[in-house]
CSV table of C-alpha atoms and ligand atoms in Angstrom, one decimal:
chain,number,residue,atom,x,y,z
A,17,UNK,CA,97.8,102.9,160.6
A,18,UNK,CA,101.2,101.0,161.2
A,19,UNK,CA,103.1,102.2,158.1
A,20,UNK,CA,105.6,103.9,160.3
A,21,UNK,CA,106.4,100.4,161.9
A,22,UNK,CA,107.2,99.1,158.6
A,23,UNK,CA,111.0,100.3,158.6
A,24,UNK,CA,111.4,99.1,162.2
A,25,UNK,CA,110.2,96.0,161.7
A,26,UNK,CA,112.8,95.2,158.6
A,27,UNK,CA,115.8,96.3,160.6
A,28,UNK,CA,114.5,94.4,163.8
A,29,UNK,CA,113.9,91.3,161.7
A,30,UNK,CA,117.3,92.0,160.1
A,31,UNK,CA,119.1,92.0,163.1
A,32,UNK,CA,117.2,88.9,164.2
A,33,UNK,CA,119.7,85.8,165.5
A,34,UNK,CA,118.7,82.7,165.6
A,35,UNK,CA,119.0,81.0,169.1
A,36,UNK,CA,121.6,78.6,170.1
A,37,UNK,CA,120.1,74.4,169.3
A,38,UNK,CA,122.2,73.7,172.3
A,39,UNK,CA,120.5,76.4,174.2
A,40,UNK,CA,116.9,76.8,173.0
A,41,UNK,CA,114.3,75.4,175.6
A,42,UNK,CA,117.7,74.6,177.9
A,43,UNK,CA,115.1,76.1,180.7
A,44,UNK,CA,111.7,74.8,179.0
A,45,UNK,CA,109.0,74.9,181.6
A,46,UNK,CA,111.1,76.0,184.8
A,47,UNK,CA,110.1,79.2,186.9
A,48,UNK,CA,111.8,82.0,186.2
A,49,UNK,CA,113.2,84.1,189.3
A,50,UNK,CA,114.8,87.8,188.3
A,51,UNK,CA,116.6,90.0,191.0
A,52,UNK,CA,117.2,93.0,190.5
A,53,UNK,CA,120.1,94.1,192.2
A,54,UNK,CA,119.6,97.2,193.3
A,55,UNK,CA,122.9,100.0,192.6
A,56,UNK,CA,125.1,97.0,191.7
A,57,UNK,CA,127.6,97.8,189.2
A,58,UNK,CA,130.5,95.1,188.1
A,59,UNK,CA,133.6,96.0,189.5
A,60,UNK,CA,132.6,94.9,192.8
A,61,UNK,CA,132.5,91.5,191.2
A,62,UNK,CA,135.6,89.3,192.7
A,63,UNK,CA,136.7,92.5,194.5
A,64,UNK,CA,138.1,93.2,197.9
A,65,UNK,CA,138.0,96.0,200.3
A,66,UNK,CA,139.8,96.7,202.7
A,67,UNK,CA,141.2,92.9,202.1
A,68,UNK,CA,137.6,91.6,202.4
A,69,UNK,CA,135.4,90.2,199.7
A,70,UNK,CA,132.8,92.2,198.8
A,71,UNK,CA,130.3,89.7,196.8
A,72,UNK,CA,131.4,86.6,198.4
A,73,UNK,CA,128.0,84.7,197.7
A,74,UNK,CA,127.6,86.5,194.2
A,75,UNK,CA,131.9,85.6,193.7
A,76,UNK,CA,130.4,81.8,194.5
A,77,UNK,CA,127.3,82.1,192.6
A,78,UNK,CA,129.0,83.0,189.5
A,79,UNK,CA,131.5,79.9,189.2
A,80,UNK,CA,128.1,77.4,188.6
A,81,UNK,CA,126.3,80.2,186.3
A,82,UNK,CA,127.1,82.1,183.2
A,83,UNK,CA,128.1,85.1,184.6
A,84,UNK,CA,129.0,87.9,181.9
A,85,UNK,CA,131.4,90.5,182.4
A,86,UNK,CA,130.8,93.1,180.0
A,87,UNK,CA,126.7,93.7,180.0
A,88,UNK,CA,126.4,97.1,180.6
A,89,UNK,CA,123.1,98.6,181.5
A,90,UNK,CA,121.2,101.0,179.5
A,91,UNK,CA,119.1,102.8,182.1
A,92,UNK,CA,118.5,107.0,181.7
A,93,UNK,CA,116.8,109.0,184.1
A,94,UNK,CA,114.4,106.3,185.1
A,95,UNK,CA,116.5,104.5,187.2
A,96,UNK,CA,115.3,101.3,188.3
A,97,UNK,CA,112.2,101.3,186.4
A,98,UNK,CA,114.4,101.7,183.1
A,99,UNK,CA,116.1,98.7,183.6
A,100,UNK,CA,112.7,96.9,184.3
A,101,UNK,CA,111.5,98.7,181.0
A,102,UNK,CA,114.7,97.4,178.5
A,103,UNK,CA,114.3,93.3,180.7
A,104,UNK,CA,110.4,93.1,180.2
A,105,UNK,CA,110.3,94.6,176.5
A,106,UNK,CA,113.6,94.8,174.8
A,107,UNK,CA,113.0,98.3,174.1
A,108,UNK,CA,115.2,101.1,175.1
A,109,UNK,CA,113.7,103.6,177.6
A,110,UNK,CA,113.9,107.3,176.9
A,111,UNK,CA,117.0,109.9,177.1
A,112,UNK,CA,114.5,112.1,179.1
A,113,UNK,CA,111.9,111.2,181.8
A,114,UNK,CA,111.0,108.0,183.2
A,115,UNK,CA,108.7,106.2,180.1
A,116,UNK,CA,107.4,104.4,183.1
A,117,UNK,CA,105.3,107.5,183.4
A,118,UNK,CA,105.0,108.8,180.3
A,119,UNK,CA,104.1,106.2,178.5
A,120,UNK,CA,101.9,103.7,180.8
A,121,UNK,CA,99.2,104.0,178.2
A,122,UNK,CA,100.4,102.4,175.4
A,123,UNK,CA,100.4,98.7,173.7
A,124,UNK,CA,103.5,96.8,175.1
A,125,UNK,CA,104.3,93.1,174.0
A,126,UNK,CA,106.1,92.6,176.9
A,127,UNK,CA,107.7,89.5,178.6
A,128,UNK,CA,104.7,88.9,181.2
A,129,UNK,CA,102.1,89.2,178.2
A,130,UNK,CA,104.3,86.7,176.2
A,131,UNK,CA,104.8,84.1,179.3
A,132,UNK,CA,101.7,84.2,180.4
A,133,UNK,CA,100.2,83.0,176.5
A,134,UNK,CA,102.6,80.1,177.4
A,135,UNK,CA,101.5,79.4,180.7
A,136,UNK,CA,103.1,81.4,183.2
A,137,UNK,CA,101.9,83.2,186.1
A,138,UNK,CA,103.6,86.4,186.3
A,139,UNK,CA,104.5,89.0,189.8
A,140,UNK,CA,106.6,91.2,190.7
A,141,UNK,CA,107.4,91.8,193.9
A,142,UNK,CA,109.0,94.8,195.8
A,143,UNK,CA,108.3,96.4,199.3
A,144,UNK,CA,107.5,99.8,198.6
A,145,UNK,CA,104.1,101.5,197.7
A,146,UNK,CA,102.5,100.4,194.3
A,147,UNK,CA,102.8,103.7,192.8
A,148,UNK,CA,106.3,104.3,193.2
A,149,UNK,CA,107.5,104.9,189.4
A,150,UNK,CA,104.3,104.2,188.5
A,151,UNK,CA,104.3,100.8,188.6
A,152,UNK,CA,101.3,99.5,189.5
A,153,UNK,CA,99.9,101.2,186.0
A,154,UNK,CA,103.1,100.3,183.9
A,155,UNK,CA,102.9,96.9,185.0
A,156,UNK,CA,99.2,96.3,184.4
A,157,UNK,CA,100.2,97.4,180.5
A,158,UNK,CA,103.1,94.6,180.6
A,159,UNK,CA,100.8,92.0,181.2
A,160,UNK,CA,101.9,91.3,184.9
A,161,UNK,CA,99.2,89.1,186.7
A,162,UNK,CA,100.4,90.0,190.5
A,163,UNK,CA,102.4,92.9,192.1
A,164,UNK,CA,103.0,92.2,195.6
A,165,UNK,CA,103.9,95.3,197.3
A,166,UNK,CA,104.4,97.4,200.2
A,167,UNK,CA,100.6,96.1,201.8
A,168,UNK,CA,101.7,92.2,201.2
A,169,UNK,CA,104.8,93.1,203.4
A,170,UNK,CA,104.8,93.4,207.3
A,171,UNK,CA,107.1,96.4,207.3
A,172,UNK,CA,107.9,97.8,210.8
A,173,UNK,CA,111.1,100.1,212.0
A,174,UNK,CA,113.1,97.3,213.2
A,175,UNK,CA,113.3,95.9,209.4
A,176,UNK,CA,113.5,98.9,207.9
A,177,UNK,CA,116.8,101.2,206.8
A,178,UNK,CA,117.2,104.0,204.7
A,179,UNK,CA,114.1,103.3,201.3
A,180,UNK,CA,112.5,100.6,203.2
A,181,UNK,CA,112.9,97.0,204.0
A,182,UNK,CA,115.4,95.9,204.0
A,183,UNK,CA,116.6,92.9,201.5
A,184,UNK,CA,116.8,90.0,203.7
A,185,UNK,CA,113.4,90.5,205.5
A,186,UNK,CA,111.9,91.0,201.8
A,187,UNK,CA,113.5,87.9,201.0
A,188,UNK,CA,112.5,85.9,204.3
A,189,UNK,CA,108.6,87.3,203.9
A,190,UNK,CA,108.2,87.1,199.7
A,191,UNK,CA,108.9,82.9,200.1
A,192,UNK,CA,105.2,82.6,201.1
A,193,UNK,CA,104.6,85.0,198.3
A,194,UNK,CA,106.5,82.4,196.0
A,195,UNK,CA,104.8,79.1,197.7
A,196,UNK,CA,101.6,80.3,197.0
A,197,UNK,CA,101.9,81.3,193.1
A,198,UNK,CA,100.8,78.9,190.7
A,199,UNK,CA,103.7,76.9,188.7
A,200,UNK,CA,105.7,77.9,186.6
A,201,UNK,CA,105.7,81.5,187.7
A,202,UNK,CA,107.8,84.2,186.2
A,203,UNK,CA,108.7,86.9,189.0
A,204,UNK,CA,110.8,89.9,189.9
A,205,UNK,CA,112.1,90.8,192.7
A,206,UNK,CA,113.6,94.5,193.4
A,207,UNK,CA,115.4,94.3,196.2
A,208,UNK,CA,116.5,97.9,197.8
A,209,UNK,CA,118.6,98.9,200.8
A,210,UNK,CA,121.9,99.0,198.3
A,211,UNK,CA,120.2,102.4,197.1
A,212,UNK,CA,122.0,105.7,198.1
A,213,UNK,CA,122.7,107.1,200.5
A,214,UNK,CA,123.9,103.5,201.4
A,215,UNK,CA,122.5,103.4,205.3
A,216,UNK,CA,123.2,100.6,206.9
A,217,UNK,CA,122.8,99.8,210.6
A,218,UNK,CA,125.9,98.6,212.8
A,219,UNK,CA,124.6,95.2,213.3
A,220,UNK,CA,124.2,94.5,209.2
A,221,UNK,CA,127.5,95.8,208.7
A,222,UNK,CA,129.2,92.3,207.6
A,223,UNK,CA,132.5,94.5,206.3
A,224,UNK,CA,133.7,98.5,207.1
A,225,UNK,CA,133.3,101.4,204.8
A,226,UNK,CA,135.6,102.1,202.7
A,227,UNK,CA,138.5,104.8,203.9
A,228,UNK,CA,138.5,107.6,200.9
A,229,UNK,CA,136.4,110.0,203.1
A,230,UNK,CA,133.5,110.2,200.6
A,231,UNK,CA,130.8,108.9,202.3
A,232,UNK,CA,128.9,107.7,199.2
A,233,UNK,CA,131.5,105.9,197.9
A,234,UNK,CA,132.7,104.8,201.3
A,235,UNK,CA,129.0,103.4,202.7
A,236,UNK,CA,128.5,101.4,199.2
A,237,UNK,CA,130.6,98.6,200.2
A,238,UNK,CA,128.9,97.4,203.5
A,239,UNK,CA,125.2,97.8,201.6
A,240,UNK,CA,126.2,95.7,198.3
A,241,UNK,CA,127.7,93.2,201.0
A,242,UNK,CA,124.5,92.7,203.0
A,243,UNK,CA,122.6,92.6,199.7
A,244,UNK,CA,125.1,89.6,198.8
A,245,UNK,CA,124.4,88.6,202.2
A,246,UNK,CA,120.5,88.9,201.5
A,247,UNK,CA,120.5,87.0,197.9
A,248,UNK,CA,122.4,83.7,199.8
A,249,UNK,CA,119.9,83.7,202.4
A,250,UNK,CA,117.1,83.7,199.5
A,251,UNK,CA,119.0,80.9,197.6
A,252,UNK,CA,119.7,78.5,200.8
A,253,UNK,CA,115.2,79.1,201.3
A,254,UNK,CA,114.7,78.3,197.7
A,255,UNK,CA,116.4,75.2,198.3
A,256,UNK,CA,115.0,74.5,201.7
A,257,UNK,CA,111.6,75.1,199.7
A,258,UNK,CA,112.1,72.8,196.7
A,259,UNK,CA,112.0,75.5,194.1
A,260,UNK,CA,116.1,75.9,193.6
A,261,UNK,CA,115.8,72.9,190.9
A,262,UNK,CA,112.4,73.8,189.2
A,263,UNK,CA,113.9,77.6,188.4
A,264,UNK,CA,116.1,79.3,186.6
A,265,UNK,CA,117.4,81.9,188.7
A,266,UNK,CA,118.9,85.5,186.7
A,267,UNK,CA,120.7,88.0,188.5
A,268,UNK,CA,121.4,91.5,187.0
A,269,UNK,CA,122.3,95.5,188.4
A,270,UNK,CA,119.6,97.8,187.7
A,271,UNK,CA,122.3,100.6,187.3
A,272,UNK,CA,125.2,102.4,188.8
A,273,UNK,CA,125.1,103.7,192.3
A,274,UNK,CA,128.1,105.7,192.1
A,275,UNK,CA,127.7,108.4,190.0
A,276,UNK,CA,130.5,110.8,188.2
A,277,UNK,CA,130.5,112.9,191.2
A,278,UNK,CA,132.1,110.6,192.9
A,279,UNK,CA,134.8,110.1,190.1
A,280,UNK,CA,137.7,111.2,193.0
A,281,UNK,CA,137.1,108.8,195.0
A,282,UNK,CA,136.2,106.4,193.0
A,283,UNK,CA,139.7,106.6,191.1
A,284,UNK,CA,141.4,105.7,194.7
A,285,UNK,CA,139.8,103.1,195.2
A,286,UNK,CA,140.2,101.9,191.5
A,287,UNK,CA,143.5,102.9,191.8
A,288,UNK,CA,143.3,104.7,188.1
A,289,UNK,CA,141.7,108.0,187.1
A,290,UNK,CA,138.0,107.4,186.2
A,291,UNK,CA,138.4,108.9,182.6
A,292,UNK,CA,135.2,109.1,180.2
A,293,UNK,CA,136.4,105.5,179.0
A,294,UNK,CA,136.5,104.4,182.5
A,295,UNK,CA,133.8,106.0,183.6
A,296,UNK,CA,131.9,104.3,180.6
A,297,UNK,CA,133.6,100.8,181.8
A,298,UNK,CA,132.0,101.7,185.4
A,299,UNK,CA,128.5,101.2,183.4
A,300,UNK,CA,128.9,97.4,183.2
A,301,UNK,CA,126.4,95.6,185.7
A,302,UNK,CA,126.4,92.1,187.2
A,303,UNK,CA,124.5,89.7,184.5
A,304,UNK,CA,124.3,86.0,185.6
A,305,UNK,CA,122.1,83.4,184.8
A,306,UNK,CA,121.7,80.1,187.0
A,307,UNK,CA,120.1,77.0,184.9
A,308,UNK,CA,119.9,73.9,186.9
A,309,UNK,CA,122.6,71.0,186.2
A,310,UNK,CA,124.8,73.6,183.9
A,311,UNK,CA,128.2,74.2,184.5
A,312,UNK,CA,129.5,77.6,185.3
A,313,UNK,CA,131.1,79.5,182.1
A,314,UNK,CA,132.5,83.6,182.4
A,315,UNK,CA,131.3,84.9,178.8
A,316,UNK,CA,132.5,88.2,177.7
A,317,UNK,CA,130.4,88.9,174.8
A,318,UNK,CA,129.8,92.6,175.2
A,319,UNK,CA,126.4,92.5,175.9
A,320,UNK,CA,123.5,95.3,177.6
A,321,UNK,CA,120.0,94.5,179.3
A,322,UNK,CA,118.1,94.5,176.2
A,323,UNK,CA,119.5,91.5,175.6
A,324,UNK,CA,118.0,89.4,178.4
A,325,UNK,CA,114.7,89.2,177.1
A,326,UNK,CA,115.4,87.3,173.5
A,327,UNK,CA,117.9,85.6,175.7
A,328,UNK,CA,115.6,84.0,178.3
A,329,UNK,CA,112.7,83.6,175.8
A,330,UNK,CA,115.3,81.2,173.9
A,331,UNK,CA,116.3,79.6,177.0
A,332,UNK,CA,112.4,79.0,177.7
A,333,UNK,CA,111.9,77.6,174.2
A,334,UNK,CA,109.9,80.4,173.3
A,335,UNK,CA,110.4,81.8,169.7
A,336,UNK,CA,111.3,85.5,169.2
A,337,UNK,CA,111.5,85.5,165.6
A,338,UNK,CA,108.4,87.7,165.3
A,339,UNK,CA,109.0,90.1,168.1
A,340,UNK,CA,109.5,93.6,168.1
A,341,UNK,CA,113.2,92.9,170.6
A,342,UNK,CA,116.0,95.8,170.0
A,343,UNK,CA,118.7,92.8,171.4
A,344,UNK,CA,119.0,89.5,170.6
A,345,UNK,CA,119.9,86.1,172.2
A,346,UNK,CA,122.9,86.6,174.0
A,347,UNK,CA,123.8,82.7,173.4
A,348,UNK,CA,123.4,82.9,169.9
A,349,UNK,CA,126.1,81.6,167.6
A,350,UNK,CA,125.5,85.2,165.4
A,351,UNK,CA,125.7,87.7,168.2
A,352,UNK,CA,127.6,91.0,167.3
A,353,UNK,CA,129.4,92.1,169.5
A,354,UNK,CA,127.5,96.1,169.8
A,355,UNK,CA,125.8,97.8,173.0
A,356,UNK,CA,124.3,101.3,172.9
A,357,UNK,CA,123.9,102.9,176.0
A,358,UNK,CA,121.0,105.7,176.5
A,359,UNK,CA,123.4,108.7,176.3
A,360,UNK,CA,124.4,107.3,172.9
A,361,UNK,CA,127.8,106.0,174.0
A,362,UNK,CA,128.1,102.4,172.7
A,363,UNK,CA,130.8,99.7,173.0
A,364,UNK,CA,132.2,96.8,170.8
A,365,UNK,CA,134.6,93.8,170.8
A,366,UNK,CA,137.7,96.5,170.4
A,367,UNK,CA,136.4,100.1,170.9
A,368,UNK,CA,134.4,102.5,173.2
A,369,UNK,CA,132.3,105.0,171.7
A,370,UNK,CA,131.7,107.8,173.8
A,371,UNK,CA,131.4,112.2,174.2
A,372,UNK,CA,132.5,112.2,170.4
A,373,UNK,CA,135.8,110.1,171.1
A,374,UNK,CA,136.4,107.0,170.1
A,375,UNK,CA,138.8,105.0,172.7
A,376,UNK,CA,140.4,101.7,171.9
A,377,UNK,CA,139.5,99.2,174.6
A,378,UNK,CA,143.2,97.7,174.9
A,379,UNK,CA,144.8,100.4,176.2
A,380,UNK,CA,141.9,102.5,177.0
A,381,UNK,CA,143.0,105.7,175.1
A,382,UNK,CA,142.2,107.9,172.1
A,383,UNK,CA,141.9,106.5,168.9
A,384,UNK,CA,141.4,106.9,165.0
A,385,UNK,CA,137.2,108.0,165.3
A,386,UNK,CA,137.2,106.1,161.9
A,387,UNK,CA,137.5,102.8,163.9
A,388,UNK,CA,134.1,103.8,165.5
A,389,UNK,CA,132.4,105.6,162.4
A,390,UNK,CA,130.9,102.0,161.3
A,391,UNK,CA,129.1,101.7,164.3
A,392,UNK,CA,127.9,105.6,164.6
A,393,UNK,CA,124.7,105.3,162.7
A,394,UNK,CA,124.0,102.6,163.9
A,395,UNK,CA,123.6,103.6,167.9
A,396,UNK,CA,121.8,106.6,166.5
A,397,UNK,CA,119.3,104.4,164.6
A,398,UNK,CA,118.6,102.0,167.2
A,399,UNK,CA,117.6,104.5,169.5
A,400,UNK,CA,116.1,106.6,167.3
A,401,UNK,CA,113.6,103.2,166.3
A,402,UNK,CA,113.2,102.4,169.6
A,403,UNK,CA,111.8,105.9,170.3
A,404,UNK,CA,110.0,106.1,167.6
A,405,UNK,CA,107.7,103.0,168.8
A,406,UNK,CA,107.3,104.3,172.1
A,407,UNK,CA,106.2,107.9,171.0
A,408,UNK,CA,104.1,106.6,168.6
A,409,UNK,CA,102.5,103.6,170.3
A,410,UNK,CA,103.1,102.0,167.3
A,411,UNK,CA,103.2,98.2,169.0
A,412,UNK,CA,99.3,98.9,169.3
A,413,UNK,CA,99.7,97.7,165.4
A,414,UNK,CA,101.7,94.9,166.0
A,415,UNK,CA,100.5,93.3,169.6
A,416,UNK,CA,97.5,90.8,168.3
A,417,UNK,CA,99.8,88.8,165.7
A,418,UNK,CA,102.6,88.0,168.1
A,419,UNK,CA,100.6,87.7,171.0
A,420,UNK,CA,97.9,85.6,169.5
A,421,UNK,CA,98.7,84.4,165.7
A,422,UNK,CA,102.4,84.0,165.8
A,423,UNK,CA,102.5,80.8,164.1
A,424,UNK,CA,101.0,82.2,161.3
A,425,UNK,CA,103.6,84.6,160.9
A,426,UNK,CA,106.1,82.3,160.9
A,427,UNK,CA,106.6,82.6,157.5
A,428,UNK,CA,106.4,86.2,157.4
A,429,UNK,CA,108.6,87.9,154.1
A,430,UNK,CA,111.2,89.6,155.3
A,431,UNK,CA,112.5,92.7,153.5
A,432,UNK,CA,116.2,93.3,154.1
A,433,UNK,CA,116.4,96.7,156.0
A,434,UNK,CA,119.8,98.2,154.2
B,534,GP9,C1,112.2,102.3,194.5
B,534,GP9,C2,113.4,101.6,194.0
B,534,GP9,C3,114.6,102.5,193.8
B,534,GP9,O1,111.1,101.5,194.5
B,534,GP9,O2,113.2,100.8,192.9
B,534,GP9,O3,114.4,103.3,192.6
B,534,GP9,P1,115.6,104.0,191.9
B,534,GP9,O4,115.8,105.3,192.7
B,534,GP9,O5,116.9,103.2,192.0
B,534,GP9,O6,115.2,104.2,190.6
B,535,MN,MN1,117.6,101.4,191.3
């Protein structure tokens, strides 16, 4: 039976903030456009190198969107398919393995299934094979109506670096994808040559490398610049196309694409040493949501990527009271200030949990650990929840009444979780 989810469900529904009146249904009806951007990780955000901007479409973008500046991913060993895993469910993946393939079998309330109960047509579109993480299985379990991969793409050498296509022809060749879905649509697209090893031909070099003599570190600059380069090409067609106005456009780094090997090189260009608290800083990803007719607003509500999908539900006017969501509306009045990442390392307003230290974000040093005991049990508990559901398949129990009788719930007893 579902006893087990009995627990969860109090300290979900504890946790549970109610959305924003300002906000709620701010995006009622409009399509919803995701990119995931792939390897992108914050502090490339407003930066130079090399006395060039690196995101100068993205630095643009920002100033007529919400952009926040601490939402850190949450991503283990599955990569990009984790971040797709914590947007679409609200669930956090697993410390091991990629749930993507170990758990494609089970129930999943996930944001496709949810949309498409209120009238969306759902896709996702990427151009490499189907099976790639699994996805053509995981995203049948999500709910998702379309995948347009690798076979809906013309795909030849001359568009092709490094994984694949590259961004801006994926771009250029998805808008017929887009013109041809029914309205409103809610679609993802995983864009792909900022992976590593960062290859980039001469003629889509729009800046030079970098100069530390780490090649990784070095070639990441030119790719997340032609990916910038890519996602204002793809903006300028959605305008061209008539869908800019009719969509709310979300922008978010899957993960980090420098990794601690890197840390060398990385502190030159940063010009600090990449400590653990650094390092754990370096885990912050672009988050930025475009609604039509709203002013731009930098928010610094320390946030992660389980949060986007109470957030957009609100935004949609779609109530999440009954969901099983580990984050909550990131424009809610109530938010706490609290992201767990998968190694167990969390962050709050002041302090940075992580290896066992707790560092005060002010100076970014050592401090009292009782300043981060509070929060300790916590981070364990939310992961340890989160697994629990996925091990168990316990949302098998659960999917029907939010899927299909959530007014009913509405009034649903709550039983205070501590
Ligand atoms: C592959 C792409 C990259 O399809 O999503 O995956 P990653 O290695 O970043 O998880
Ligand atoms: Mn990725």
């Amino acid at each position: 039976d579902g006893s087990e989810l009995v627990d969860i469900d109090n300290y979900i529904h504890a946790n549970y903030k109610k959305p924003n009146n300002d906000m709620f249904g701010l995006a009622k009806g409009k399509n919803v456009i995701l990119i995931s951007m792939e390897s992108t990780q914050n502090f490339v955000i407003n930066e130079k190198v090399n006395g060039q901007e690196i995101t100068p479409f993205l630095n643009d973008f920002i100033k007529e969107s919400f952009y926040f500046e601490n939402f850190y991913h949450q991503t283990g060993q599955g990569k990009t398919s984790d971040s797709e895993f914590l947007i679409d469910n609200s669930l956090y993946p697993l410390s091991r393995g990629a749930v993507f393939f170990t758990h494609s079998g089970n129930e999943y309330t996930a944001a496709p299934d949810i949309l498409k109960d209120n009238g969306y047509f759902t896709a996702t579109l990427h151009a490499n094979s189907k099976s790639f993480w699994n996805r053509d299985i995981m995203y049948d379990a999500f709910g998702y109506d379309r995948f347009y991969s690798l076979t809906d793409y013309d795909v030849t050498d001359e568009n092709s670096v490094g994984w694949g296509m590259k961004d801006i022809d994926f771009f250029e060749q998805s808008i017929k994808h887009l013109k041809e879905m029914p309205k409103p649509f809610y679609t993802k697209f995983i864009t792909l040559t900022n992976h590593h090893p960062f290859e980039l031909g001469e003629e889509d070099r729009f800046i030079e490398p970098y100069t530390s003599g780490n090649k990784t570190v070095d070639n990441y600059f030119p790719t997340v610049r032609y990916m910038d380069e890519a996602i204002k090409k793809f903006i300028e067609r959605l305008k061209e196309e008539g869908l800019y106005e009719d969509s709310i456009i979300i922008l978010y780094g899957d993960h980090y694409g420098i990794s601690q090997n890197h840390n060398k090189a990385m502190s030159e260009f940063l010009g600090e040493e990449v400590t653990p608290f650094v390092s754990t800083q370096l885990q912050r990803v672009p988050f930025i949501v475009h609604i039509p007719g709203q002013e731009g607003k930098v928010i610094s509500t320390v946030a992660g990527q389980i949060d986007v999908k109470p957030t957009l539900m609100h935004l949609l006017g779609i109530n999440t009271k009954n969901n099983i969501d580990f984050g909550t509306d990131l424009f809610s009045d109530d938010k706490i200030e609290f992201t767990v990442l998968r190694d167990g390392s969390f962050i709050t307003k002041d302090y940075l949990y992580t290896r066992e230290t707790c560092y005060d974000k002010k100076t970014g040093e050592p401090t009292d650990s009782k300043a981060c005991e509070p929060y300790i049990e916590k981070a364990t508990k939310e992961l340890e929840y989160s697994d629990k559901i996925i091990y168990g398949d316990l949302l098998r129990f659960y999917e029907n009444d939010v899927l299909h009788h959530s007014s009913s719930l509405e009034d649903k007893p709550v039983i205070d979780a501590e």
